[in-house]
Coordinates of C-alpha atoms in Angstrom, one line a residue:
Chain A
A1 CA 19.7 -39.5 77.9
Q2 CA 19.5 -38.1 81.3
K3 CA 21.9 -35.2 81.0
V4 CA 23.8 -33.0 83.3
T5 CA 24.1 -29.4 82.0
Q6 CA 26.7 -26.9 83.1
A7 CA 25.7 -23.9 81.0
Q8 CA 28.8 -21.8 81.9
T9 CA 31.7 -22.9 79.8
E10 CA 34.2 -20.4 81.2
I11 CA 34.1 -18.0 84.1
S12 CA 36.8 -15.5 84.9
V13 CA 36.8 -13.4 88.0
V14 CA 39.2 -11.3 90.1
E15 CA 40.5 -12.8 93.3
K16 CA 38.3 -12.4 96.4
E17 CA 35.2 -12.2 94.3
D18 CA 32.4 -14.7 95.0
V19 CA 31.5 -17.0 92.1
T20 CA 28.7 -19.5 91.5
L21 CA 28.8 -22.4 89.1
D22 CA 25.5 -23.7 87.9
C23 CA 24.4 -27.3 87.4
V24 CA 21.1 -28.6 86.1
Y25 CA 20.4 -32.3 85.8
E26 CA 17.8 -34.6 84.4
T27 CA 16.8 -37.9 86.0
R28 CA 13.8 -40.2 86.2
D29 CA 15.2 -41.9 89.4
T30 CA 13.7 -41.1 92.8
T31 CA 17.0 -41.8 94.5
Y32 CA 20.3 -40.6 93.1
Y33 CA 23.5 -38.9 94.1
L34 CA 25.0 -35.6 92.9
F35 CA 28.6 -34.8 92.9
W36 CA 31.0 -31.9 92.3
Y37 CA 34.6 -32.6 91.2
K38 CA 37.5 -30.3 90.6
Q39 CA 40.0 -31.0 87.8
P40 CA 43.3 -29.2 88.1
P41 CA 45.8 -29.2 85.1
S42 CA 47.3 -32.5 86.5
G43 CA 44.1 -34.2 85.3
E44 CA 43.0 -35.9 88.4
L45 CA 39.4 -35.5 89.4
V46 CA 39.3 -34.2 93.0
F47 CA 36.1 -35.1 94.9
L48 CA 34.4 -32.1 96.5
I49 CA 31.0 -33.2 97.6
R50 CA 28.4 -36.0 97.2
R51 CA 24.7 -35.2 98.0
N52 CA 21.9 -37.7 98.3
S53 CA 18.7 -36.7 96.6
F54 CA 16.8 -37.0 99.8
D55 CA 18.9 -34.4 101.6
E56 CA 18.1 -30.9 100.4
Q57 CA 19.9 -29.1 103.1
N58 CA 22.5 -26.7 101.8
E59 CA 26.0 -27.5 102.8
I60 CA 29.0 -25.3 103.6
S61 CA 32.6 -26.3 103.8
G62 CA 34.9 -23.5 104.4
R63 CA 34.7 -21.1 101.4
Y64 CA 32.7 -23.7 99.4
S65 CA 28.9 -24.0 99.6
W66 CA 26.3 -25.9 97.7
N67 CA 22.7 -25.2 97.0
F68 CA 20.5 -28.2 96.1
Q69 CA 17.1 -27.4 94.7
K70 CA 15.2 -30.6 93.9
S71 CA 12.2 -28.7 92.5
T72 CA 14.4 -27.1 89.8
S73 CA 16.8 -30.0 89.5
S74 CA 19.7 -27.8 90.2
F75 CA 22.8 -28.3 92.3
N76 CA 24.8 -25.1 92.3
F77 CA 28.3 -24.5 93.7
T78 CA 29.5 -21.2 95.2
I79 CA 33.0 -20.3 96.1
T80 CA 33.3 -17.3 98.4
A81 CA 36.3 -15.0 98.4
S82 CA 37.9 -16.9 95.5
Q83 CA 41.6 -17.5 95.4
V84 CA 44.0 -18.1 92.5
V85 CA 44.3 -21.8 93.7
D86 CA 40.6 -22.3 92.9
S87 CA 41.4 -22.0 89.2
A88 CA 40.5 -25.3 87.6
V89 CA 37.8 -27.1 85.6
Y90 CA 34.8 -28.0 87.8
F91 CA 32.4 -30.8 86.9
C92 CA 29.0 -31.6 88.2
A93 CA 27.9 -35.2 88.0
R94 CA 24.9 -37.4 88.7
Q95 CA 25.3 -41.0 89.7
G96 CA 23.0 -43.4 87.8
A97 CA 23.2 -47.1 87.7
Q98 CA 26.9 -48.1 87.8
K99 CA 28.1 -44.8 86.4
L100 CA 28.6 -41.1 86.8
V101 CA 27.1 -38.8 84.2
F102 CA 29.2 -35.7 84.0
G103 CA 28.4 -32.2 82.7
Q104 CA 30.7 -30.5 80.2
G105 CA 32.5 -28.7 82.9
T106 CA 33.1 -25.0 83.8
R107 CA 36.6 -23.6 83.4
L108 CA 37.1 -21.2 86.3
T109 CA 40.0 -18.7 86.2
I110 CA 40.7 -16.6 89.2
N111 CA 42.9 -13.7 88.3
P112 CA 45.2 -12.1 90.9
Chain B
E1 CA 47.6 -39.1 98.3
T2 CA 45.2 -40.6 95.8
G3 CA 44.4 -44.3 96.2
V4 CA 44.4 -44.9 92.5
T5 CA 47.5 -44.9 90.3
Q6 CA 47.5 -45.1 86.5
S7 CA 50.2 -45.9 84.0
P8 CA 51.6 -44.7 81.7
T9 CA 50.9 -41.0 82.1
H10 CA 51.3 -40.3 78.4
L11 CA 51.2 -42.6 75.4
I12 CA 51.4 -42.1 71.6
K13 CA 50.1 -44.8 69.3
T14 CA 49.5 -45.2 65.6
R15 CA 46.1 -45.6 64.1
G16 CA 45.2 -49.3 64.0
Q17 CA 47.4 -50.3 66.9
Q18 CA 46.3 -51.8 70.1
V19 CA 46.9 -50.3 73.6
T20 CA 46.7 -51.4 77.2
L21 CA 46.2 -48.9 80.0
R22 CA 46.7 -49.9 83.6
C23 CA 45.2 -48.9 86.9
S24 CA 46.2 -49.8 90.4
S25 CA 43.6 -49.2 93.0
Q26 CA 43.9 -49.3 96.8
S27 CA 42.9 -52.3 98.8
G28 CA 39.2 -52.5 99.4
H29 CA 38.2 -50.9 96.1
N30 CA 36.0 -53.7 94.8
T31 CA 34.7 -51.5 92.0
V32 CA 36.7 -50.0 89.2
S33 CA 35.3 -47.8 86.4
W34 CA 36.9 -46.3 83.3
Y35 CA 36.1 -43.0 81.7
Q36 CA 37.2 -41.4 78.5
Q37 CA 37.6 -37.6 78.5
A38 CA 38.0 -35.9 75.2
L39 CA 39.6 -32.4 75.2
G40 CA 37.2 -29.8 76.5
Q41 CA 34.6 -32.4 77.4
G42 CA 33.3 -34.1 80.5
P43 CA 34.3 -37.7 81.2
Q44 CA 32.3 -40.4 79.5
F45 CA 31.6 -43.7 81.1
I46 CA 33.2 -46.7 79.3
F47 CA 32.5 -49.6 81.7
Q48 CA 32.6 -50.7 85.3
Y49 CA 33.9 -53.9 86.9
Y50 CA 32.8 -55.2 90.2
R51 CA 34.7 -58.1 91.7
E52 CA 36.3 -58.9 88.4
E53 CA 33.1 -59.0 86.4
E54 CA 31.8 -56.3 84.0
N55 CA 28.6 -54.9 85.5
G56 CA 27.9 -51.9 83.4
R57 CA 28.9 -50.5 80.0
G58 CA 28.6 -47.2 78.3
N59 CA 28.1 -46.4 74.6
F60 CA 31.5 -47.7 73.5
P61 CA 32.2 -50.4 70.8
P62 CA 33.5 -53.9 71.7
R63 CA 37.1 -52.9 70.8
F64 CA 37.1 -51.3 74.2
S65 CA 37.5 -54.1 76.7
G66 CA 38.8 -54.5 80.2
L67 CA 39.9 -56.7 83.0
Q68 CA 39.9 -56.4 86.8
F69 CA 42.3 -58.5 88.9
P70 CA 42.0 -59.8 92.5
N71 CA 44.8 -57.5 93.6
Y72 CA 42.6 -54.4 92.8
S73 CA 44.4 -53.6 89.6
S74 CA 42.7 -53.4 86.2
E75 CA 43.4 -52.8 82.6
L76 CA 41.7 -51.0 79.7
N77 CA 42.4 -52.5 76.3
V78 CA 41.6 -50.7 73.1
N79 CA 42.0 -52.5 69.7
A80 CA 42.2 -51.0 66.2
L81 CA 42.9 -47.5 67.5
E82 CA 41.2 -44.6 65.8
L83 CA 42.2 -40.9 65.8
D84 CA 39.1 -40.1 67.8
D85 CA 40.3 -42.4 70.6
S86 CA 42.8 -39.6 71.5
A87 CA 41.7 -38.6 75.0
L88 CA 42.5 -38.7 78.7
Y89 CA 41.5 -42.0 80.2
L90 CA 40.5 -42.0 83.8
C91 CA 40.3 -44.9 86.2
A92 CA 38.1 -44.7 89.3
G93 CA 38.1 -47.1 92.2
G94 CA 35.4 -47.3 94.8
E95 CA 33.6 -49.2 97.5
D96 CA 29.8 -49.3 97.7
R97 CA 29.8 -47.7 101.2
R98 CA 32.2 -44.9 100.6
K99 CA 30.7 -41.5 101.4
D100 CA 32.7 -39.9 98.7
G101 CA 31.9 -42.3 95.9
Y102 CA 34.9 -42.9 93.7
T103 CA 38.6 -42.0 93.8
F104 CA 40.0 -41.0 90.5
G105 CA 43.5 -41.5 89.2
S106 CA 45.4 -38.8 87.3
G107 CA 44.7 -40.5 84.0
T108 CA 46.6 -41.6 80.9
R109 CA 46.8 -39.1 78.1
L110 CA 46.5 -41.2 74.9
T111 CA 47.4 -39.6 71.5
V112 CA 46.6 -41.6 68.3
V113 CA 48.4 -40.4 65.2

């Protein structure tokens, strides 16, 4: 199976710290998409970013940034100056044929 | 506001029973996917429907079945419920050309006792 691995099960930091969530994926496809989703306690998966495998440029959106390294099959997510509202479970996913393959998720807790 | 609504939000069923979960997707979502998320795990792909036909299935037994309707609603049916079917079931609607991929609903929390 072409897995997505999020090695960090839980992360806990103090507010205003920077935090990076790691994601490593496996694929035999030449073209694919990578995603990050946020899952608050309500359960809904909130879309954060989709990245095409041909686009290796890093992306920044406010306090969020993503580092895509195709050579190491990694797609890491950094939150700068974290806030309590960032507390959630974060999932990395790869889109294969007709489906998303998710990692196990990283539970991020931001303490005031 | 999410474009995908799921009902019910919570459900308790007895082992061996059958259950139907519902999903209402916004206009234009020609694709609907269902995922099962066990506690502490990532979502697992069950199947996908495109224009009312199943066009992809994950590693789930035939007692998991679905339907997609012309009005962008869909159903997930599970027969002969087992304790391990207890999970959050997520529905995702999408269009091929959407930049953000799929829009997920808030899910139905199913408990089998």
